[in-house]
XYZ file of C-alpha atoms in Angstrom:
623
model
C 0.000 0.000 0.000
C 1.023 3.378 -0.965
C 2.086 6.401 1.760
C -0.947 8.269 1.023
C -3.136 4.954 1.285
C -1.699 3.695 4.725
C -2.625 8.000 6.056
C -5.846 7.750 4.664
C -6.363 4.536 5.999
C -4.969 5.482 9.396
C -7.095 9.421 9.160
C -10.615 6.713 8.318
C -9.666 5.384 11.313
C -9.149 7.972 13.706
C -12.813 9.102 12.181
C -14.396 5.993 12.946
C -13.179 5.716 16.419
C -13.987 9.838 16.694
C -17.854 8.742 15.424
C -18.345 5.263 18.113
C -17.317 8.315 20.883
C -18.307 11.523 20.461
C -20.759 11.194 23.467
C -17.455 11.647 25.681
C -16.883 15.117 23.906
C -21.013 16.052 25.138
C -19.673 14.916 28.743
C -17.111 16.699 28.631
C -18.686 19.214 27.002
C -21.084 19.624 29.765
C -18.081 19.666 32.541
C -16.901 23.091 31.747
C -18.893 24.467 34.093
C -21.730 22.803 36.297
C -23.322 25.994 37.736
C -26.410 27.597 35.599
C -25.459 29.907 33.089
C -24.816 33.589 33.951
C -25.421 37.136 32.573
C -22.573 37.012 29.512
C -19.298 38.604 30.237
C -18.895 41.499 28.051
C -21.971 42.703 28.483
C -21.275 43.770 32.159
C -18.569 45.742 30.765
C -20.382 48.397 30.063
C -21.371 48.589 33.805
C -17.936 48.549 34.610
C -17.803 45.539 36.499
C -15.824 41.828 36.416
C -18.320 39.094 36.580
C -14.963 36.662 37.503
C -16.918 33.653 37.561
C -17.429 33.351 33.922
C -13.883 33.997 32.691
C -11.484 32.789 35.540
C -10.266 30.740 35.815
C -9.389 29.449 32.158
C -11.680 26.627 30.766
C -10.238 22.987 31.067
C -11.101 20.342 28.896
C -11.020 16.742 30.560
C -8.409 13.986 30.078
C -10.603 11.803 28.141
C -11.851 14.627 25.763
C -8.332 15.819 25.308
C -7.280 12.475 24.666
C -9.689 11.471 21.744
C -9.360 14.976 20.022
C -5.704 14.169 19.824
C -6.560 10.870 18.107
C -8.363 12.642 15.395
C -6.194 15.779 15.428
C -2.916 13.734 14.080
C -4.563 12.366 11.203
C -6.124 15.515 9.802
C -2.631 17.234 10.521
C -1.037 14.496 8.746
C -3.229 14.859 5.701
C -2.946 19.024 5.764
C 1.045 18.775 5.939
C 1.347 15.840 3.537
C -1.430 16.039 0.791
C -2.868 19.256 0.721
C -1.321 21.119 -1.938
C -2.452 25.036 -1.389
C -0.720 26.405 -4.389
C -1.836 23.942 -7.051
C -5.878 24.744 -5.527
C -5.024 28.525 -5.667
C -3.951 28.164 -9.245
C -6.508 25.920 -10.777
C -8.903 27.894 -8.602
C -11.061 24.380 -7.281
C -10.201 21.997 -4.946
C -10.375 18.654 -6.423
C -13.012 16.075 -6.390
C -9.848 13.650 -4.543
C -9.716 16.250 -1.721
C -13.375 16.507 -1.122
C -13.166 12.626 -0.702
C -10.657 12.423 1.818
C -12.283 15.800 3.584
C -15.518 13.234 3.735
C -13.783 9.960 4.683
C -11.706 12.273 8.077
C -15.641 13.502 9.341
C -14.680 16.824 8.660
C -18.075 17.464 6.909
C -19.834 16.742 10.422
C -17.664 18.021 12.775
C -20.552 20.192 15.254
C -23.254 17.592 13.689
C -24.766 15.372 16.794
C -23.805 12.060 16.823
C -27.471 11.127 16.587
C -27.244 12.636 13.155
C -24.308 10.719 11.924
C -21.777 13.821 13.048
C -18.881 13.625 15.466
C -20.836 16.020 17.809
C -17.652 17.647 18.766
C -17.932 20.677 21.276
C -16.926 24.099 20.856
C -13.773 23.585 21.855
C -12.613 20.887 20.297
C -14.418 22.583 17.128
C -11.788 25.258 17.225
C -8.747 22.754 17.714
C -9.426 21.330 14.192
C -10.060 24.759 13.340
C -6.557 25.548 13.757
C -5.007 22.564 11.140
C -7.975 23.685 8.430
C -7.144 27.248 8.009
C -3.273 26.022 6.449
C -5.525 26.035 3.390
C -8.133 28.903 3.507
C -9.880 27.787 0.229
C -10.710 24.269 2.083
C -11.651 26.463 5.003
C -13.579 28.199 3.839
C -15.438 25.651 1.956
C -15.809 23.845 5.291
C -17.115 27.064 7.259
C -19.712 28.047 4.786
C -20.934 24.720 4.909
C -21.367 23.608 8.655
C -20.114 26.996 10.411
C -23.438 28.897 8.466
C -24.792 26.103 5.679
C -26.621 23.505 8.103
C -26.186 25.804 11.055
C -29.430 26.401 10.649
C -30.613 23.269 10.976
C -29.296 22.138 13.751
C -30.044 25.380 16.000
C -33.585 25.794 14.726
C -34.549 22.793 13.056
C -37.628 20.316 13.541
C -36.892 16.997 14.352
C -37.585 15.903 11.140
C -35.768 18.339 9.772
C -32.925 17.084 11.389
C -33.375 13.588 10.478
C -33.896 13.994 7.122
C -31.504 16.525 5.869
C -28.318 15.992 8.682
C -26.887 12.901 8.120
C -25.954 13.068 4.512
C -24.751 16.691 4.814
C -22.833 15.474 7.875
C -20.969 12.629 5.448
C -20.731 15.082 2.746
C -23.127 13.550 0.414
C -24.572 16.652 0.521
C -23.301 20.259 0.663
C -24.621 22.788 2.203
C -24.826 26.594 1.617
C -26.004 29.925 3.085
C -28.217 32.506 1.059
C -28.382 35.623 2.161
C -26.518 38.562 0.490
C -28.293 40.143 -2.834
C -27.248 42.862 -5.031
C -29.449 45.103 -3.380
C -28.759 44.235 0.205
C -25.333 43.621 2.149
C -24.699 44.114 5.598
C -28.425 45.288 5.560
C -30.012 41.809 5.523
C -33.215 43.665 5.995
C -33.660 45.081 2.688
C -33.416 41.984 0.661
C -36.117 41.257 -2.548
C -35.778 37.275 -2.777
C -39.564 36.446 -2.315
C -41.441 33.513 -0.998
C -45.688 33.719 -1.664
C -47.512 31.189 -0.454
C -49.113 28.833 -2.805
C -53.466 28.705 -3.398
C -53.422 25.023 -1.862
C -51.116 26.688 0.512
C -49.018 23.143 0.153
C -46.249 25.210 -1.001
C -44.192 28.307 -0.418
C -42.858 29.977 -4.734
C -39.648 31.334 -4.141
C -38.172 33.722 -6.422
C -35.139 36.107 -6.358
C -31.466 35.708 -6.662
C -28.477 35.822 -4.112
C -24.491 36.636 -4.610
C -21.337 36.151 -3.254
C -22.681 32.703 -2.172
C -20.041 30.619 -0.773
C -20.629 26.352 -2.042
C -23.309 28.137 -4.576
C -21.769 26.221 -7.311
C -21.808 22.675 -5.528
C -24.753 22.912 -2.410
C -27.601 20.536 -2.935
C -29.292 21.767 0.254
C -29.834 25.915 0.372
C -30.531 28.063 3.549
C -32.461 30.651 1.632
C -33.707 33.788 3.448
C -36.530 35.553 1.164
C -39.306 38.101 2.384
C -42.942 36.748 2.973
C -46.180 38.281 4.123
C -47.484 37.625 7.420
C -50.462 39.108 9.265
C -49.620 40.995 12.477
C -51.639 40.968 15.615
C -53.556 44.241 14.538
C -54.744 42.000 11.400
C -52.243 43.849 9.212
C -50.355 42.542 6.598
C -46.308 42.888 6.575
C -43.399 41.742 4.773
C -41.418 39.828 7.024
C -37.836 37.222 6.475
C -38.520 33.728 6.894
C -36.032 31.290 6.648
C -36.013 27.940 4.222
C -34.761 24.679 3.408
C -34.421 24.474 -0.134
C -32.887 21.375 -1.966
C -31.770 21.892 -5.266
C -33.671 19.120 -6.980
C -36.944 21.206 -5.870
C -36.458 22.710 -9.540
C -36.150 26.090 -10.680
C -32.567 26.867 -8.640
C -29.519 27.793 -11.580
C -26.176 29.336 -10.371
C -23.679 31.688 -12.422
C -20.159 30.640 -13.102
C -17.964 30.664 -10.475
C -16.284 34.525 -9.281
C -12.610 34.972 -10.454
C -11.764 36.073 -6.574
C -8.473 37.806 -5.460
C -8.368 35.494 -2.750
C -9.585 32.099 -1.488
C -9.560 31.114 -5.127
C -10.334 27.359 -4.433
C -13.567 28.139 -2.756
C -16.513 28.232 -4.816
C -18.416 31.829 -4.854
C -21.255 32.655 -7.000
C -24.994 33.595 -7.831
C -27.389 31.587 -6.808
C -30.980 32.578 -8.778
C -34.507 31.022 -7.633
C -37.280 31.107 -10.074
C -40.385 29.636 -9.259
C -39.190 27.131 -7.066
C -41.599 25.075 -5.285
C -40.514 24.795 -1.628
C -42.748 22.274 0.821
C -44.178 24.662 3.554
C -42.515 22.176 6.352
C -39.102 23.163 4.909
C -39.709 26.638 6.709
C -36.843 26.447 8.898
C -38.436 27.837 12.381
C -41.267 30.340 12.471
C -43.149 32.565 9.486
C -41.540 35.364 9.233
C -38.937 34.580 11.865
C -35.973 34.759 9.527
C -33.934 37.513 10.591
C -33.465 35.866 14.188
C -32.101 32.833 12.281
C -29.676 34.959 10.381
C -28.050 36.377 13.074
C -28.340 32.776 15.450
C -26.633 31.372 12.641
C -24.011 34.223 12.188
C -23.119 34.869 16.123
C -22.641 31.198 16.076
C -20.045 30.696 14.855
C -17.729 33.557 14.378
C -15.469 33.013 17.555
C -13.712 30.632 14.957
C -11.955 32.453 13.081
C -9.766 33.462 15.879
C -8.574 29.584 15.814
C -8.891 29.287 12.199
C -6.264 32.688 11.900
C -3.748 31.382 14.579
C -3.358 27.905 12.847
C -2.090 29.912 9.552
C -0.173 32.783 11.595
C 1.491 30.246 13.784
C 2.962 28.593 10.462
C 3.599 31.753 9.287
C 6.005 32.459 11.963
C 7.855 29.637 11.282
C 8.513 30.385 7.440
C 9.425 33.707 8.027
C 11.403 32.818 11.293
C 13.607 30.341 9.429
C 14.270 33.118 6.811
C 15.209 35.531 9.300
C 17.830 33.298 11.025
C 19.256 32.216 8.113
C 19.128 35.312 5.627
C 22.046 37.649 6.182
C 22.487 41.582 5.518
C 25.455 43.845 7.021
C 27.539 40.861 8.439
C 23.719 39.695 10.647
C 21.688 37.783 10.690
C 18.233 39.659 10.295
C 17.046 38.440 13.591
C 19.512 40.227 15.150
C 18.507 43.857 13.843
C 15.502 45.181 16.285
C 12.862 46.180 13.833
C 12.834 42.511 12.841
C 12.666 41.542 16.366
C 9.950 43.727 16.739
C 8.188 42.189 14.219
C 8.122 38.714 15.377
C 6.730 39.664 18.950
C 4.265 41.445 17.185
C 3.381 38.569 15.486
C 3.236 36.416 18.531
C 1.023 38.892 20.973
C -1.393 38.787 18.167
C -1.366 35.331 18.376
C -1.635 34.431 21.544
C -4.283 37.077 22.400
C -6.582 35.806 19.636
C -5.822 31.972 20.163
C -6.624 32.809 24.472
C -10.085 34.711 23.314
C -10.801 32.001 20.802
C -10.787 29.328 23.022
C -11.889 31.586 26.139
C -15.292 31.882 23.968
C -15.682 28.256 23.492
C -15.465 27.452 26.891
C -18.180 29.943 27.468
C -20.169 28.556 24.708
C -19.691 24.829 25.942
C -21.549 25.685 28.997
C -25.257 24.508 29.815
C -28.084 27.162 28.605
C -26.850 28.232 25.434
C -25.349 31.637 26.850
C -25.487 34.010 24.637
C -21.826 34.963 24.012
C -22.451 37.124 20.156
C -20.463 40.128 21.404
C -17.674 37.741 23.001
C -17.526 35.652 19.175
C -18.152 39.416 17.198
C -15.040 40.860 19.184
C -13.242 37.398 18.197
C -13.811 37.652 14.196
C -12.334 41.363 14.366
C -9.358 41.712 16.443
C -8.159 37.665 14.467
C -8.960 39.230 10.723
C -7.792 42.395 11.267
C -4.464 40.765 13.307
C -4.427 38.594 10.342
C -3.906 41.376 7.791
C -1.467 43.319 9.784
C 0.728 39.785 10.599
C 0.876 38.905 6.733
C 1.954 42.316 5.884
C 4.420 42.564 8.471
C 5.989 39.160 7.601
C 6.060 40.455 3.968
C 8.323 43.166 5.008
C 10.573 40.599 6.702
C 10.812 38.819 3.722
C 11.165 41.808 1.308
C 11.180 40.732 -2.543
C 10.872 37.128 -1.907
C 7.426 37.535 -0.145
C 6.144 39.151 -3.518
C 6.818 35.936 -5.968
C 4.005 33.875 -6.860
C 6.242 30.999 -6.343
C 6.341 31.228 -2.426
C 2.678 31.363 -0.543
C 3.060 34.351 1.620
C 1.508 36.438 -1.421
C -1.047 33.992 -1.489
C -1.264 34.307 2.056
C -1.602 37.952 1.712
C -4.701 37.835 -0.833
C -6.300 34.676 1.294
C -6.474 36.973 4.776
C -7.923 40.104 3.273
C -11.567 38.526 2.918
C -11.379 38.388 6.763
C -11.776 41.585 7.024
C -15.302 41.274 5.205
C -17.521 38.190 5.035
C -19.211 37.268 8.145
C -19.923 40.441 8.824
C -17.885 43.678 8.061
C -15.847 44.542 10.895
C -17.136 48.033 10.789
C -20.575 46.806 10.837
C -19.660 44.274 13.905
C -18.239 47.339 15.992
C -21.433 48.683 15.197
C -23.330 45.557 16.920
C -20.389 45.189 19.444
C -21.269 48.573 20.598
C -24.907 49.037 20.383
C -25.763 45.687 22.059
C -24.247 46.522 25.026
C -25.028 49.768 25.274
C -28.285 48.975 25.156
C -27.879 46.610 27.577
C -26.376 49.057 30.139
C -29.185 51.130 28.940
C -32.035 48.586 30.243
C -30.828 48.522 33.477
C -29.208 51.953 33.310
C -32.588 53.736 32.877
C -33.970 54.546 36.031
C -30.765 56.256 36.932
C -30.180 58.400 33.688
C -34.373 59.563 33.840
C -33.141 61.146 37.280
C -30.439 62.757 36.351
C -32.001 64.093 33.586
C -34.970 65.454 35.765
C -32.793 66.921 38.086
C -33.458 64.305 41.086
C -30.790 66.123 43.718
C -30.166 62.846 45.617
C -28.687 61.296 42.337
C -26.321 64.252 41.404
C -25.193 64.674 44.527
C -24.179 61.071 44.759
C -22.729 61.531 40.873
C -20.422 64.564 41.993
C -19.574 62.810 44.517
C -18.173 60.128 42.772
C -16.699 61.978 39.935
C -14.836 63.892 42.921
C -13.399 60.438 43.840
C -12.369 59.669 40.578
C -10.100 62.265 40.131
C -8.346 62.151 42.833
C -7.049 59.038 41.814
C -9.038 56.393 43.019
C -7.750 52.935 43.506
C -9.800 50.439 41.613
C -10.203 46.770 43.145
C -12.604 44.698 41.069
C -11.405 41.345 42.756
C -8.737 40.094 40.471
C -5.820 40.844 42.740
C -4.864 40.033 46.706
C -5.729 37.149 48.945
C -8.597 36.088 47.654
C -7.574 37.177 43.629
C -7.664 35.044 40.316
C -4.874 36.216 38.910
C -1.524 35.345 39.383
C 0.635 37.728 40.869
C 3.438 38.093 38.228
C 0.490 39.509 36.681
C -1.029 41.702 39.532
C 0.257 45.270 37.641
C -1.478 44.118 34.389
C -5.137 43.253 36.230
C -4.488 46.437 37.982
C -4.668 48.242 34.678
C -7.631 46.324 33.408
C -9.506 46.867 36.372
C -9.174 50.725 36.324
C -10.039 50.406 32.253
C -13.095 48.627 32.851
C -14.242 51.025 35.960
C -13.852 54.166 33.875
C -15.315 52.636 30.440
C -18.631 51.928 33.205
C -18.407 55.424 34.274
C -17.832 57.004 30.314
C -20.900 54.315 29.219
C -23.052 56.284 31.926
C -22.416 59.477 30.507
C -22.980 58.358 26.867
C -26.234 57.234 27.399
C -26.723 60.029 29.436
C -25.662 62.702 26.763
C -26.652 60.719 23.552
C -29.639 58.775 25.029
C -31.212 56.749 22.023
C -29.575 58.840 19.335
C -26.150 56.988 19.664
C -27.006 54.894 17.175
C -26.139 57.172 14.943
C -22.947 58.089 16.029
C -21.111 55.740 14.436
C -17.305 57.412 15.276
C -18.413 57.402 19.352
C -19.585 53.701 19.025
C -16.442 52.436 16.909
C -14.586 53.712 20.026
C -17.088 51.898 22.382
C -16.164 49.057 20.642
C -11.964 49.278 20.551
C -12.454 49.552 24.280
C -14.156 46.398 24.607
C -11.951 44.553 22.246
C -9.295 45.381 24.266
C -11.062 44.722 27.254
C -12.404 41.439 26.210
C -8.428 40.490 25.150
C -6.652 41.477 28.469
C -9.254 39.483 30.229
C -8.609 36.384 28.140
C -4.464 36.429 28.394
C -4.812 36.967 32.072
C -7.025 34.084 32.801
C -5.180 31.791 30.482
C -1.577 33.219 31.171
C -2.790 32.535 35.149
C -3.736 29.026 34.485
C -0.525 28.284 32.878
C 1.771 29.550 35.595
C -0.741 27.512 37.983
C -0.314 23.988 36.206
C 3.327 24.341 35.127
C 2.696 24.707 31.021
C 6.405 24.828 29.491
C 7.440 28.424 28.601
C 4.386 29.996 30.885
C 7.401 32.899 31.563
C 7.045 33.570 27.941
C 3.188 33.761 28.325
C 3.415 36.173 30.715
C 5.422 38.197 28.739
C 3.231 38.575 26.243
C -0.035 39.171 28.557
C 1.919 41.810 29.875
C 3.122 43.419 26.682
C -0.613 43.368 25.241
C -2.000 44.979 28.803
C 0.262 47.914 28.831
C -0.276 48.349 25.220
C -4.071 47.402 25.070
C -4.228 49.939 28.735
C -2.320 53.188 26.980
C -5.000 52.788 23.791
C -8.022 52.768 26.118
C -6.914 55.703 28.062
C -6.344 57.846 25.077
C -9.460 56.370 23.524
C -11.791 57.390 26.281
C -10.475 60.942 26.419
C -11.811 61.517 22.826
C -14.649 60.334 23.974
C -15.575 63.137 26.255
C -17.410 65.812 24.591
C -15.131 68.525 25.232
C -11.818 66.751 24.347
C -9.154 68.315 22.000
C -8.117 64.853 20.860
C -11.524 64.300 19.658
C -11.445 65.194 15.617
C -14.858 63.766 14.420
C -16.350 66.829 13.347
C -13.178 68.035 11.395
C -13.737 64.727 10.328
C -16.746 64.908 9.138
C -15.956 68.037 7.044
C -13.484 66.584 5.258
C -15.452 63.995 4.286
C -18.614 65.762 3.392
C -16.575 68.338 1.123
C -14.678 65.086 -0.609
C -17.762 63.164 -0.869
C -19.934 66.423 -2.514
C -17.373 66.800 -5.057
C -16.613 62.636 -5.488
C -12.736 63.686 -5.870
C -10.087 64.777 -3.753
C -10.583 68.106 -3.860
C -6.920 70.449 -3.143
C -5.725 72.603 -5.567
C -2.111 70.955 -7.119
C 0.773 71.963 -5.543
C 2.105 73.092 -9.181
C -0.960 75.169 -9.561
C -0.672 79.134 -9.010
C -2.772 82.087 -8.923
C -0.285 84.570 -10.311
């Protein structure tokens, strides 16, 4: 038997014995945490509080789960390493039919698919773990994501029973593929305004679909579609709106064509394309939950599943780091080595803090996800999907400029890396459009339970100012913060004490600054889109000192090799991450001199009324 048979024999394997055990990963799933579920972290951010409990200390995995992950996790590396070949996909611009087959035969079709359903019913967790060997390729992961990570998400999350039954187990062995339909080439980011249009049929058997959808990911190859179209549905005042519903459409229904595939700048292997619905007959039970309930199953689907990516990025950037590592110690200039010059170095630890702070938030997210109760962690997985992409974008570059010309030649990957990472920055959800929901959900959470206070200030209640002043006297005369993480009874180690310090004053003044917001801006913030993009850097940064500290913590606490070099790099990201919030929430106080939105705006408006850039030429002259 060939090399490649015996690792595909030995990867079928590992997937078999993954499938006869996955209900150890749901008990283990289960053991992250055994109390109920609590309020979600980041939201009490914005009330300037810690809740500890959630977030420290890191989440464990048992013994047994760890083990059988590492069974499956060798074979799939084995097969990424050995027969994956990244440049040959990115040129031909497919990944071939022989791929697919041995993506089907290591489960990797089924991975979050209960095992009821023929899936390996893997957590969250371990989810992100395989994450981490699948993004070497980012055409293949891609293909993967937009299959299980959004395709059948649906399905499983909001799905009937026999829903389930019928459509999961052959999308879980890749007999079938699945994709997700939402974008058109009227609506974006606004999933609201989309035309796609379901009526309901005189015998009222059926539900006509017709419209047409872009930039769909599998569009080309999906036999089952989650299709999101507008239908009418009579309100409780016996009126009748257009509303999204959600369906299960298989393509054999009739009436579904797609384009040719998109000639993309990156992720070439993936298949992207239109996807156009005419007339097609879709059963009424293949409404995927309620009439007119299709929005909420968009962004279920979406929040789902975006804290991956921050796996997904650190499996490529951490073999990134080793290309351009071995280049740097070996490549000489001026009698050095480059990784002796201290831009370089700079570079590389860079690289690393990115790394590790996206990797500790990544998996920080899981755990929280892997509890009982469904929590609802969107803001945690939002903050995930932008810090990774845009960390992404900024490592590739920077390792470019390590490698100098040799990083721009089509025959070495880290150009292809370069055009792979930039889609990060878009799909699932613009990142400017995720500060956006980063920001707005929890101010409006702070809001809810914010109210009663802000309606007194505003009327003048004495009581409440007083006690306002009085506070605001406190705080500047430099108030020591102590949220819990430090001292006797602390969770965080204390080579790390100065670092929580740091966090916990952040996270007491971005309460206090979310106070006055809503108290200056009240409902109207959500149109201040400059004010809430800084809302959101805050938490970001928040959301990523918390996560180094707890894991950093845990590793000093259980002895993990090289747990000096982890707190290093906590401690590097906390100053840094501390210094950016301080400056951040001086612009946002309404009377700051660092705070340049209206000038801003100006420039803007005058650029944008003229559609040019608008300054006279330096050459030009007036006498």
């Amino acid at each position: 038997m060939s090399g490649g048979g015996r690792c595909l024999r030995a990867a079928a394997a590992a997937a078999a014995r993954a499938c006869r055990t996955p209900a150890a990963f749901r008990t283990s799933q289960r053991s992250l945490r055994t109390s109920p579920p609590s309020p979600a972290f980041a939201k009490e951010l914005f009330l300037g509080t810690i809740n500890k409990k959630e977030v420290f200390p890191f989440p464990e995995v048992s013994q047994e789960e760890l083990n059988e992950i590492n069974q499956f996790v060798g074979p799939v590396e084995k097969f990424f390493s050995e027969e994956v070949d990244s440049q040959k996909i990115d040129q031909e611009a497919k990944i071939s039919e022989e791929t697919f087959e041995k993506l089907k035969r290591l489960g990797l079709f089924g991975m979050q698919v209960p095992e009821e359903y023929g899936g390996l019913g893997l957590s969250n967790t371990m989810y992100a773990r395989l994450g981490e060997i699948i993004g070497l390729d980012a055409s293949i992961a891609v293909t993967l994501a937009a299959h299980q990570a959004i395709g059948l998400k649906g399905i499983i999350i909001m799905g009937s029973e026999e829903q389930k039954t019928k459509y999961l187990p052959r999308l879980a062995a890749g007999e079938h593929i699945a994709a997700f339909c939402l974008t058109e080439p009227s609506s974006g980011s606004d999933a609201a305004s989309i035309r796609t249009r379901a009526m309901l049929s005189e015998d009222k058997k059926h539900y006509i679909l017709n419209g047409s959808k872009i930039w769909i990911t599998n569009g080309g190859l999906a036999d089952i579609f989650t299709v999101f179209a507008k239908t009418q549905v009579v309100d409780s005042n016996n009126l009748v709106k257009d509303k999204i519903t959600a369906f299960i459409v298989e393509r054999n229904f009739g009436g579904i064509t797609n384009g040719k595939p998109e000639d993309k700048l990156g992720i070439r292997g993936s298949n992207t394309c239109e996807v156009h619905f005419e007339n097609t007959k879709v059963p009424i039970e293949n409404v995927l939950g309620e009439v007119g309930g299709g929005f909420k199953v968009a962004m279920n689907i979406l929040n789902s599943g975006r804290f991956s990516m921050g796996t997904t990025v650190a499996g490529l950037l951490k073999k990134l780091i080793e290309m351009t590592a071995e280049h740097a110690c070996t490549r000489r200039q001026f009698n050095k080595h480059l990784s002796e010059f201290g831009l370089i170095q700079e570079k590389f630890t860079l690289m690393a803090q990115k790394i590790y702070v996206m990797e500790s938030m990544a998996y920080l997210t899981a755990g929280m996800l892997d509890q009982p109760g469904l929590p609802d962690c969107s803001i945690e997985a939002a903050i995930v999907k932008v810090f990774s992409s845009e960390a992404a974008w900024q490592c590739v570059s920077e390792a470019m400029q390590i490698l100098g010309g040799l990083g721009y030649i089509r025959n070495y990957p880290y150009e292809r890396l370069l055009r792979d990472t930039r889609i990060l920055l878009i799909f699932e959800g613009t990142n400017e459009i995720l500060r956006m929901y980063i920001a707005l959900t929890g101010l409006q959470y702070a809001g809810r339970i914010l109210t009663s206070r802000i309606n007194e200030l505003k009327r003048g209640n004495v009581s409440t100012m007083v006690g306002i002043i009085g506070q605001r006297l406190r705080d500047t005369m430099t108030r020591t913060v102590d949220l819990g993480l430090t001292g006797k009874l602390g969770v965080v180690h204390p080579s790390l004490e100065d670092s929580a310090n740091k966090l916990e004053e952040n996270v007491y003044y971005f309460g206090r600054t979310v106070e006055t917001l809503l108290l200056r801006f009240g409902k109207t913030i959500i149109e201040e889109q400059m004010v809430m993009k800084r809302v959101a850097n805050i938490l970001i940064n928040l959301y990523g000192m918390t996560a180094v500290l707890s894991r950093a913590s845990r590793s000093i606490r259980i002895g993990l090799r090289n747990h000096d070099h982890e707190v290093l790099l906590a401690n590097i990201f906390c100053m840094e991450a501390y210094t950016q919030n301080l400056f951040t929430l001086s612009q946002l106080d309404k009377y700051s001199p660092d705070n340049l939105d209206e000038q801003i705006k100006k420039v803007a408006q005058q650029v944008l009324e003229k559609r040019a850039y608008i300054c006279a030429h330096p050459l030009d002259r007036t006498y």
